CSV table of C-alpha atoms in Angstrom, one decimal:
chain,number,residue,atom,x,y,z
A,69,MET,CA,2.0,30.4,-86.1
A,70,LEU,CA,-0.1,33.6,-86.2
A,71,GLY,CA,-1.1,33.3,-89.9
A,72,LEU,CA,2.2,34.9,-91.2
A,73,PRO,CA,4.7,33.1,-93.6
A,74,VAL,CA,7.7,31.6,-91.9
A,75,ASP,CA,11.2,31.6,-93.6
A,76,LEU,CA,12.9,28.3,-92.7
A,77,PRO,CA,16.7,28.2,-92.9
A,78,PRO,CA,18.2,25.8,-95.5
A,79,LEU,CA,19.6,22.4,-94.3
A,80,PRO,CA,23.4,21.7,-94.8
A,81,GLU,CA,24.4,19.3,-97.5
A,82,ALA,CA,25.0,15.7,-96.5
A,83,SER,CA,28.6,14.3,-96.4
A,84,ASP,CA,29.6,11.2,-98.3
A,85,GLU,CA,31.8,10.0,-95.4
A,86,LEU,CA,30.6,7.0,-93.5
A,87,ILE,CA,30.4,7.1,-89.8
A,88,GLU,CA,31.5,3.9,-88.1
A,89,LEU,CA,30.0,3.1,-84.7
A,90,THR,CA,32.1,0.9,-82.4
A,91,SER,CA,31.0,-0.6,-79.1
A,92,SER,CA,33.1,0.1,-76.1
A,93,THR,CA,34.9,-2.8,-74.5
A,94,PRO,CA,34.3,-2.9,-70.7
A,95,LYS,CA,37.4,-2.9,-68.5
A,96,PRO,CA,37.7,-6.0,-66.3
A,97,ARG,CA,36.8,-5.3,-62.7
A,98,GLN,CA,39.7,-5.7,-60.3
A,99,LYS,CA,39.1,-7.9,-57.3
A,100,ARG,CA,39.4,-6.2,-53.9
A,101,THR,CA,42.1,-7.7,-51.8
A,102,ALA,CA,41.8,-8.3,-48.1
A,103,LYS,CA,44.3,-5.5,-47.5
A,104,ASP,CA,42.2,-3.1,-49.5
A,105,GLY,CA,39.0,-4.2,-47.7
A,106,SER,CA,40.5,-3.5,-44.3
A,107,VAL,CA,41.1,0.1,-45.3
A,108,ARG,CA,37.3,0.6,-46.1
A,109,LYS,CA,35.8,2.9,-43.6
A,110,ALA,CA,33.0,1.5,-41.4
A,111,ARG,CA,29.7,3.3,-41.4
A,112,PRO,CA,29.1,5.2,-38.1
A,113,ALA,CA,26.7,3.4,-35.8
A,114,ALA,CA,23.2,4.9,-35.8
A,115,LYS,CA,22.3,6.7,-32.6
A,116,PRO,CA,19.6,5.0,-30.6
A,117,HIS,CA,16.3,6.6,-31.0
A,118,ARG,CA,15.0,8.2,-27.7
A,119,GLN,CA,11.4,7.7,-26.9
A,120,ALA,CA,9.2,10.8,-26.9
A,121,ARG,CA,7.3,9.5,-23.9
A,122,HIS,CA,8.2,6.9,-21.2
A,123,ARG,CA,6.0,3.8,-21.4
A,124,LEU,CA,4.9,4.2,-17.8
A,125,LEU,CA,3.2,7.5,-18.5
A,126,PHE,CA,0.9,6.4,-21.4
A,127,GLY,CA,-2.7,7.2,-20.4
A,128,VAL,CA,-1.7,8.7,-17.0
A,129,GLU,CA,-3.1,12.1,-17.8
A,130,GLU,CA,-6.5,10.7,-18.5
A,131,HIS,CA,-6.5,8.7,-15.3
A,132,MET,CA,-5.3,11.6,-13.2
A,133,ARG,CA,-8.0,13.9,-14.6
A,134,LYS,CA,-10.7,11.3,-13.6
A,135,THR,CA,-10.6,12.5,-10.0
A,136,ARG,CA,-12.7,12.8,-7.0
A,137,ASP,CA,-14.2,16.1,-6.1
A,138,VAL,CA,-11.4,18.5,-5.1
A,139,LYS,CA,-11.7,22.0,-3.6
A,140,GLN,CA,-9.9,25.1,-4.7
A,141,GLY,CA,-6.2,24.7,-3.9
A,142,GLU,CA,-6.1,20.9,-3.5
A,143,PHE,CA,-4.2,18.1,-5.4
A,144,LEU,CA,-5.9,15.7,-7.8
A,145,ARG,CA,-7.3,12.5,-6.3
A,146,SER,CA,-7.5,10.0,-9.1
A,147,TYR,CA,-9.9,7.0,-8.8
A,148,LYS,CA,-7.2,4.7,-10.1
A,149,ARG,CA,-4.6,3.7,-7.5
A,150,ILE,CA,-2.1,1.8,-9.7
A,151,LEU,CA,-0.3,4.8,-11.2
A,152,PRO,CA,3.2,6.4,-11.1
A,153,ASP,CA,3.9,8.1,-7.9
A,154,LEU,CA,3.0,11.6,-9.1
A,155,ILE,CA,1.2,14.2,-7.1
A,156,SER,CA,0.0,17.4,-8.7
A,157,SER,CA,-2.7,20.0,-8.9
A,158,GLU,CA,-4.8,20.2,-12.0
A,159,THR,CA,-3.1,23.4,-13.3
A,160,GLN,CA,0.4,21.8,-13.1
A,161,LEU,CA,-0.5,18.3,-14.3
A,162,LEU,CA,1.1,18.7,-17.7
A,163,ARG,CA,4.3,20.1,-16.2
A,164,ALA,CA,4.4,17.3,-13.7
A,165,LEU,CA,4.1,14.7,-16.5
A,166,SER,CA,6.9,16.5,-18.4
A,167,ILE,CA,9.2,16.3,-15.4
A,168,ALA,CA,8.4,12.7,-14.8
A,169,ASN,CA,9.0,11.8,-18.4
A,170,ASP,CA,12.4,13.6,-18.6
A,171,LEU,CA,13.5,11.9,-15.3
A,172,TYR,CA,12.3,8.4,-16.3
A,173,LEU,CA,13.9,8.6,-19.7
A,174,ALA,CA,17.2,9.9,-18.3
A,175,LEU,CA,17.3,7.0,-15.9
A,176,GLU,CA,16.4,4.5,-18.6
A,177,GLU,CA,19.3,5.8,-20.8
A,178,GLN,CA,21.6,4.9,-18.0
A,179,GLY,CA,20.2,1.4,-17.8
A,180,TYR,CA,18.0,1.8,-14.7
A,181,ARG,CA,14.5,0.5,-15.4
A,182,VAL,CA,11.7,2.5,-13.9
A,183,GLN,CA,8.5,0.6,-13.0
A,184,ILE,CA,5.7,0.2,-10.5
A,185,ALA,CA,6.6,-2.2,-7.8
A,186,PRO,CA,5.0,-5.7,-8.1
A,187,ALA,CA,2.1,-6.6,-6.0
A,188,GLY,CA,2.6,-8.7,-2.9
A,189,GLY,CA,6.2,-7.7,-2.4
A,190,ASP,CA,7.9,-6.1,0.6
A,191,LEU,CA,8.3,-2.7,-1.0
A,192,ASP,CA,6.4,0.1,0.6
A,193,ARG,CA,5.9,3.8,-0.1
A,194,ILE,CA,7.1,6.2,2.6
A,195,ARG,CA,5.2,9.2,3.7
A,196,ILE,CA,6.0,12.1,1.3
A,197,LYS,CA,6.2,15.6,2.8
A,198,GLU,CA,4.5,18.1,0.6
A,199,GLN,CA,5.4,21.4,2.4
A,200,GLU,CA,8.0,23.5,0.7
A,201,VAL,CA,9.1,24.8,4.1
A,202,ASP,CA,8.9,22.2,6.8
A,203,ARG,CA,6.5,23.5,9.6
A,204,LYS,CA,5.3,22.1,12.9
A,205,ASP,CA,1.7,22.3,11.9
A,206,ARG,CA,-0.1,21.3,8.7
A,207,LYS,CA,-3.0,23.2,7.1
A,208,TYR,CA,-3.6,21.4,3.8
A,209,GLY,CA,-7.2,21.0,2.6
A,210,HIS,CA,-10.4,22.8,3.1
A,211,TYR,CA,-10.9,21.0,6.4
A,212,HIS,CA,-7.6,20.4,8.2
A,213,PRO,CA,-6.0,18.0,7.9
A,214,GLY,CA,-6.8,17.0,4.3
A,215,ASN,CA,-5.8,13.7,2.8
A,216,ILE,CA,-3.4,13.7,-0.2
A,217,TRP,CA,-3.8,11.0,-2.9
A,218,ALA,CA,-1.1,8.3,-3.0
A,219,PRO,CA,-0.7,5.2,-5.2
A,220,ASP,CA,-1.2,1.8,-3.7
A,221,ARG,CA,2.3,0.7,-4.9
A,222,PRO,CA,5.5,2.7,-5.1
A,223,THR,CA,7.3,3.7,-8.3
A,224,VAL,CA,10.8,2.2,-8.2
A,225,LEU,CA,14.0,2.2,-10.2
A,226,TYR,CA,16.4,-0.7,-10.1
A,227,VAL,CA,20.1,0.0,-9.9
A,228,ASP,CA,21.2,-3.5,-10.9
A,229,THR,CA,19.1,-5.4,-8.3
A,230,VAL,CA,18.8,-2.7,-5.7
A,231,PRO,CA,15.3,-1.0,-5.6
A,232,VAL,CA,15.1,2.8,-5.1
A,233,GLY,CA,11.7,4.4,-4.6
A,234,LEU,CA,11.0,7.5,-6.7
A,235,ALA,CA,8.2,10.1,-6.0
A,236,ILE,CA,7.4,13.4,-7.6
A,237,THR,CA,5.2,15.9,-5.8
A,238,GLU,CA,4.1,19.4,-6.2
A,239,MET,CA,4.9,21.3,-3.0
A,240,THR,CA,2.6,23.5,-0.9
A,241,GLU,CA,3.2,27.0,0.5
A,242,ARG,CA,1.5,28.7,3.4
A,243,VAL,CA,-0.7,31.5,2.0
A,244,THR,CA,-3.6,33.7,3.2
A,245,VAL,CA,-6.9,32.6,1.8
A,246,ARG,CA,-10.3,34.3,1.9
A,247,TYR,CA,-13.6,32.4,2.1
A,248,PHE,CA,-15.6,34.1,-0.6
A,249,ASP,CA,-18.7,33.0,-2.5
A,250,GLY,CA,-18.6,29.5,-0.9
A,251,GLU,CA,-15.0,28.8,-1.9
A,252,CYS,CA,-11.5,29.6,-0.5
A,253,HIS,CA,-9.5,31.8,-2.8
A,254,ARG,CA,-6.0,33.1,-2.4
A,255,GLU,CA,-5.9,36.7,-1.0
A,256,ASP,CA,-3.6,37.7,-3.9
A,257,SER,CA,-5.8,36.1,-6.6
A,258,ARG,CA,-7.4,38.3,-9.3
A,259,LEU,CA,-10.9,37.4,-8.1
A,260,ILE,CA,-10.3,38.9,-4.6
A,261,ARG,CA,-8.3,41.9,-5.8
A,262,SER,CA,-11.0,42.8,-8.3
A,263,ALA,CA,-13.9,42.4,-5.8
A,264,LYS,CA,-15.6,45.5,-4.4
A,265,PRO,CA,-15.2,46.3,-0.7
A,266,TRP,CA,-18.9,45.7,-0.1
A,267,GLN,CA,-18.7,42.3,-1.7
A,268,LEU,CA,-16.1,41.2,0.9
A,269,THR,CA,-18.2,42.4,3.9
A,270,HIS,CA,-19.3,38.9,4.9
A,271,SER,CA,-16.0,37.1,4.0
A,272,TRP,CA,-13.1,36.2,6.2
A,273,THR,CA,-9.5,35.2,5.9
A,274,ASN,CA,-7.5,32.2,7.1
A,275,GLU,CA,-4.1,30.5,6.5
A,276,GLN,CA,-3.9,27.4,4.3
A,277,ASP,CA,-1.3,25.2,2.6
A,278,MET,CA,-1.9,25.4,-1.2
A,279,PRO,CA,0.0,24.0,-4.2
A,280,CYS,CA,2.7,26.5,-5.2
A,281,GLY,CA,3.6,25.1,-8.7
A,282,ARG,CA,7.1,24.0,-7.7
A,283,PHE,CA,8.1,20.4,-7.5
A,284,ARG,CA,10.2,18.1,-5.4
A,285,VAL,CA,11.7,14.7,-6.3
A,286,ILE,CA,12.3,12.2,-3.5
A,287,ALA,CA,14.4,9.1,-3.8
A,288,TYR,CA,14.1,6.6,-0.9
A,289,SER,CA,14.5,3.0,0.0
A,290,PRO,CA,11.1,1.2,-0.3
A,291,LYS,CA,12.2,-1.8,1.7
A,292,LYS,CA,10.5,-2.0,5.1
A,293,GLY,CA,12.8,-0.9,8.0
A,294,VAL,CA,15.4,0.9,5.9
A,295,ASP,CA,15.5,4.6,6.7
A,296,TRP,CA,17.2,6.3,3.7
A,297,SER,CA,15.9,9.1,1.5
A,298,VAL,CA,17.2,12.1,-0.3
A,299,SER,CA,15.2,14.9,-2.0
A,300,TRP,CA,15.7,17.7,-4.6
A,301,GLN,CA,13.3,20.6,-4.9
A,302,GLU,CA,13.2,23.4,-7.4
A,303,THR,CA,13.2,27.1,-6.5
A,304,GLU,CA,12.1,30.2,-8.3
A,305,GLN,CA,15.7,30.6,-9.6
A,306,GLU,CA,16.4,26.9,-10.5
A,307,ALA,CA,14.0,24.6,-12.3
A,308,LEU,CA,13.9,20.9,-11.5
A,309,GLY,CA,14.9,19.9,-15.0
A,310,ALA,CA,18.4,21.2,-14.4
A,311,LEU,CA,18.7,18.8,-11.4
A,312,ILE,CA,17.9,15.6,-13.3
A,313,PRO,CA,21.6,14.7,-14.1
A,314,LYS,CA,22.3,15.1,-10.4
A,315,ILE,CA,19.4,12.9,-9.5
A,316,VAL,CA,20.6,10.2,-11.8
A,317,GLU,CA,24.2,10.3,-10.4
A,318,THR,CA,23.0,10.3,-6.8
A,319,SER,CA,20.7,7.3,-7.5
A,320,LYS,CA,23.7,5.5,-9.1
A,321,ALA,CA,26.0,6.3,-6.2
A,322,ALA,CA,23.4,5.3,-3.6
A,323,LYS,CA,23.5,1.6,-4.6
A,324,GLY,CA,26.2,0.6,-2.2
A,325,THR,CA,24.7,2.5,0.8
A,326,VAL,CA,21.2,1.2,0.2
A,327,GLN,CA,22.5,-2.3,-0.3
A,328,ARG,CA,24.3,-2.3,3.0
A,329,LEU,CA,21.3,-0.9,4.8
A,330,MET,CA,19.1,-3.6,3.2
A,331,ALA,CA,21.5,-6.3,4.3
A,332,ALA,CA,21.6,-4.9,7.8
A,333,GLU,CA,17.8,-4.8,7.9
A,334,ASP,CA,17.6,-8.4,6.7
A,335,VAL,CA,19.8,-9.4,9.7
A,336,ALA,CA,17.8,-7.3,12.1
A,337,ALA,CA,14.5,-8.6,10.7
A,338,ALA,CA,15.7,-12.2,11.1
A,339,LYS,CA,16.7,-11.5,14.7
A,340,ARG,CA,13.4,-9.9,15.4
A,341,LYS,CA,11.6,-12.8,13.8
A,342,LYS,CA,13.6,-15.3,16.0
A,343,GLU,CA,12.8,-13.2,19.1
A,344,ARG,CA,9.1,-13.2,18.2
A,345,GLU,CA,9.1,-16.9,17.7
A,346,GLU,CA,10.8,-17.5,21.0
A,347,GLU,CA,8.4,-15.2,22.8
A,348,TRP,CA,5.5,-17.0,21.1
A,349,GLU,CA,6.8,-20.3,22.3
A,350,ARG,CA,7.2,-19.1,25.8
A,351,TYR,CA,3.6,-17.8,25.7
A,352,LEU,CA,2.3,-21.2,24.4
A,353,LYS,CA,4.1,-22.9,27.3
A,354,ARG,CA,2.6,-20.5,29.8
A,355,GLU,CA,-0.8,-21.1,28.3
A,356,ASP,CA,-0.3,-24.8,28.3
A,357,ALA,CA,0.7,-24.9,32.0
A,358,ARG,CA,-2.3,-22.6,32.8
A,359,LYS,CA,-4.7,-24.9,31.0
A,360,VAL,CA,-3.2,-28.0,32.7
A,361,ALA,CA,-3.7,-26.4,36.1
A,362,GLN,CA,-7.2,-25.2,35.2
A,363,ALA,CA,-8.2,-28.7,34.0
A,364,LEU,CA,-6.9,-30.1,37.4
A,365,ALA,CA,-8.8,-27.6,39.4
A,366,ASP,CA,-12.0,-28.1,37.4
A,367,SER,CA,-11.7,-31.8,37.8
A,368,GLN,CA,-11.2,-31.6,41.6
A,369,GLN,CA,-14.1,-29.2,41.9
A,370,GLN,CA,-16.4,-31.5,39.9
A,371,LEU,CA,-15.4,-34.5,42.0
A,372,ALA,CA,-16.0,-32.5,45.2
A,373,GLY,CA,-19.5,-31.5,43.9
A,374,ILE,CA,-20.3,-35.1,43.1
A,375,ILE,CA,-19.4,-36.2,46.6
A,376,VAL,CA,-21.5,-33.4,48.1
A,377,ARG,CA,-24.4,-34.5,45.9
A,378,TRP,CA,-24.0,-38.1,46.8
A,379,GLY,CA,-23.9,-37.2,50.5
A,380,LYS,CA,-27.2,-35.3,50.1
A,381,ALA,CA,-28.7,-38.2,48.2
A,382,MET,CA,-27.6,-40.6,51.0
A,383,THR,CA,-29.3,-38.3,53.6
A,384,VAL,CA,-32.5,-38.5,51.5
A,385,GLU,CA,-32.2,-42.2,51.2
A,386,ARG,CA,-31.9,-42.6,55.0
A,387,PHE,CA,-35.0,-40.4,55.3
A,388,PHE,CA,-37.0,-42.7,53.1
A,389,ALA,CA,-35.6,-45.8,54.8
A,390,ASP,CA,-36.7,-44.5,58.2
A,391,ALA,CA,-40.1,-43.5,56.8
A,392,GLU,CA,-40.7,-47.0,55.4
A,393,LYS,CA,-39.6,-48.6,58.7
A,394,ARG,CA,-42.0,-46.4,60.6
A,395,LEU,CA,-44.8,-47.0,58.0
A,396,ASN,CA,-44.7,-50.7,58.7
A,397,THR,CA,-45.5,-50.1,62.4
A,398,THR,CA,-48.6,-48.1,61.6
A,399,ASP,CA,-51.8,-49.7,62.7
A,400,ASP,CA,-54.2,-47.6,60.6
A,401,GLU,CA,-54.5,-49.4,57.3
A,402,ASP,CA,-56.0,-46.5,55.4
A,403,ARG,CA,-53.3,-44.1,56.6
A,404,ARG,CA,-50.6,-46.6,55.7
A,405,LYS,CA,-51.8,-47.1,52.1
A,406,ARG,CA,-52.1,-43.3,51.7
A,407,LEU,CA,-48.5,-42.8,53.0
A,408,GLU,CA,-47.1,-45.6,50.8
A,409,GLU,CA,-48.5,-43.8,47.7
A,410,ARG,CA,-46.9,-40.6,48.7
A,411,LEU,CA,-43.6,-42.2,49.5
A,412,VAL,CA,-43.6,-43.7,46.0
A,413,LEU,CA,-44.2,-40.3,44.4
A,414,ALA,CA,-41.6,-38.6,46.6
A,415,ARG,CA,-38.9,-41.3,45.8
A,416,ALA,CA,-39.6,-41.0,42.1
A,417,MET,CA,-38.6,-37.3,42.3
A,418,MET,CA,-35.2,-38.0,43.8
A,419,GLU,CA,-32.0,-39.3,42.0
A,420,GLY,CA,-30.4,-42.6,42.8
A,421,VAL,CA,-27.8,-43.2,45.5
A,422,ASP,CA,-25.5,-45.5,43.6
A,423,PRO,CA,-22.0,-43.9,43.8
A,424,LEU,CA,-21.0,-45.5,40.4
A,425,ASP,CA,-23.8,-43.5,38.7
A,426,PHE,CA,-22.3,-40.3,40.3
A,427,ILE,CA,-18.7,-41.1,39.3
A,428,GLU,CA,-19.6,-42.0,35.8
A,429,SER,CA,-20.3,-38.3,34.9
A,430,TRP,CA,-16.9,-37.1,36.4
A,431,ARG,CA,-14.2,-36.0,33.9
A,432,ALA,CA,-10.5,-36.5,34.8
A,433,PRO,CA,-7.9,-33.7,34.1
A,434,GLN,CA,-6.5,-35.5,31.1
A,435,GLU,CA,-10.0,-35.8,29.6
A,436,ARG,CA,-10.4,-32.0,29.9
A,437,TYR,CA,-7.0,-31.0,28.5
A,438,GLU,CA,-4.0,-32.8,27.2
A,439,ALA,CA,-0.7,-31.1,27.9
A,440,LYS,CA,1.3,-30.2,24.8
A,441,PHE,CA,4.6,-29.5,26.6
A,442,ASP,CA,6.4,-31.6,29.2
């Protein structure tokens, strides 16, 4: 191989014995009996694949970030109004979506579908309180009170056929803020703490409700007139994710209570509707009687006016008749012709004296208004 001679070993001598090759005969395959087949173990069922993201949340982040102008310490206000009921500041948006995704998927695994309520239904969103600690006053927004974005339709989950509203909101806490460089900043923020004393000379402090980074989940009845709600909120010691199993169980257990309240509200709504219809019918009857009386009074007043007009016309007619009678006794021919012309002009100015012409313009009460009730 490298130009050196190679010593090859000698080959062994060949044997004169013949080697016989025989093909192997395959053994017949035994048929499996029904008894043996029943012993065969079944393959374990494959576990259902859990979605990485709930279908309701696809594209939500992009829509939430397309927001109206928001000041420091305010929630996002998306231009789109048909979105899941999710309220968050920009810094906590990804965490809010993560909480919503875990909650929606946990509910779907139990068979409770989560969706946006259909349009034109009788499901409404309740007012969601954003304060972590309930206070008498509210100081959210740069100019109090600020408006918080809300979807046009509630997000609901269905426990069988019972709808339960579902809302997720980041809470606010009362903090001291400083108006500095045209914006409100938290007093404990890095910008304010690092500012020089002379830079804060023309700044001032105030109290304001600002997003705190902790979230609350609210389950409620979206049916109008049903007052039922329950909420869960996380603390610095307990995250909201640990409460999701409890939220699912509470939503499941609330079916009976919400269903009874909905049935009671249906009965009360039917009663209120009947009362409104009866009150409306009484109003229509009062209006009908008033219009009948008004038509009678107007008709009588018109007839009295016609009689007065006719009486005035008869007085004028007697005046002309007496004038013509006296004109015939006048001896002065020139004066008589001149007065005859003036009488013709004067009579042409006046209306007739036929009472039928007067009564023809009169309108009877039935012509003015026809009664609708007896």
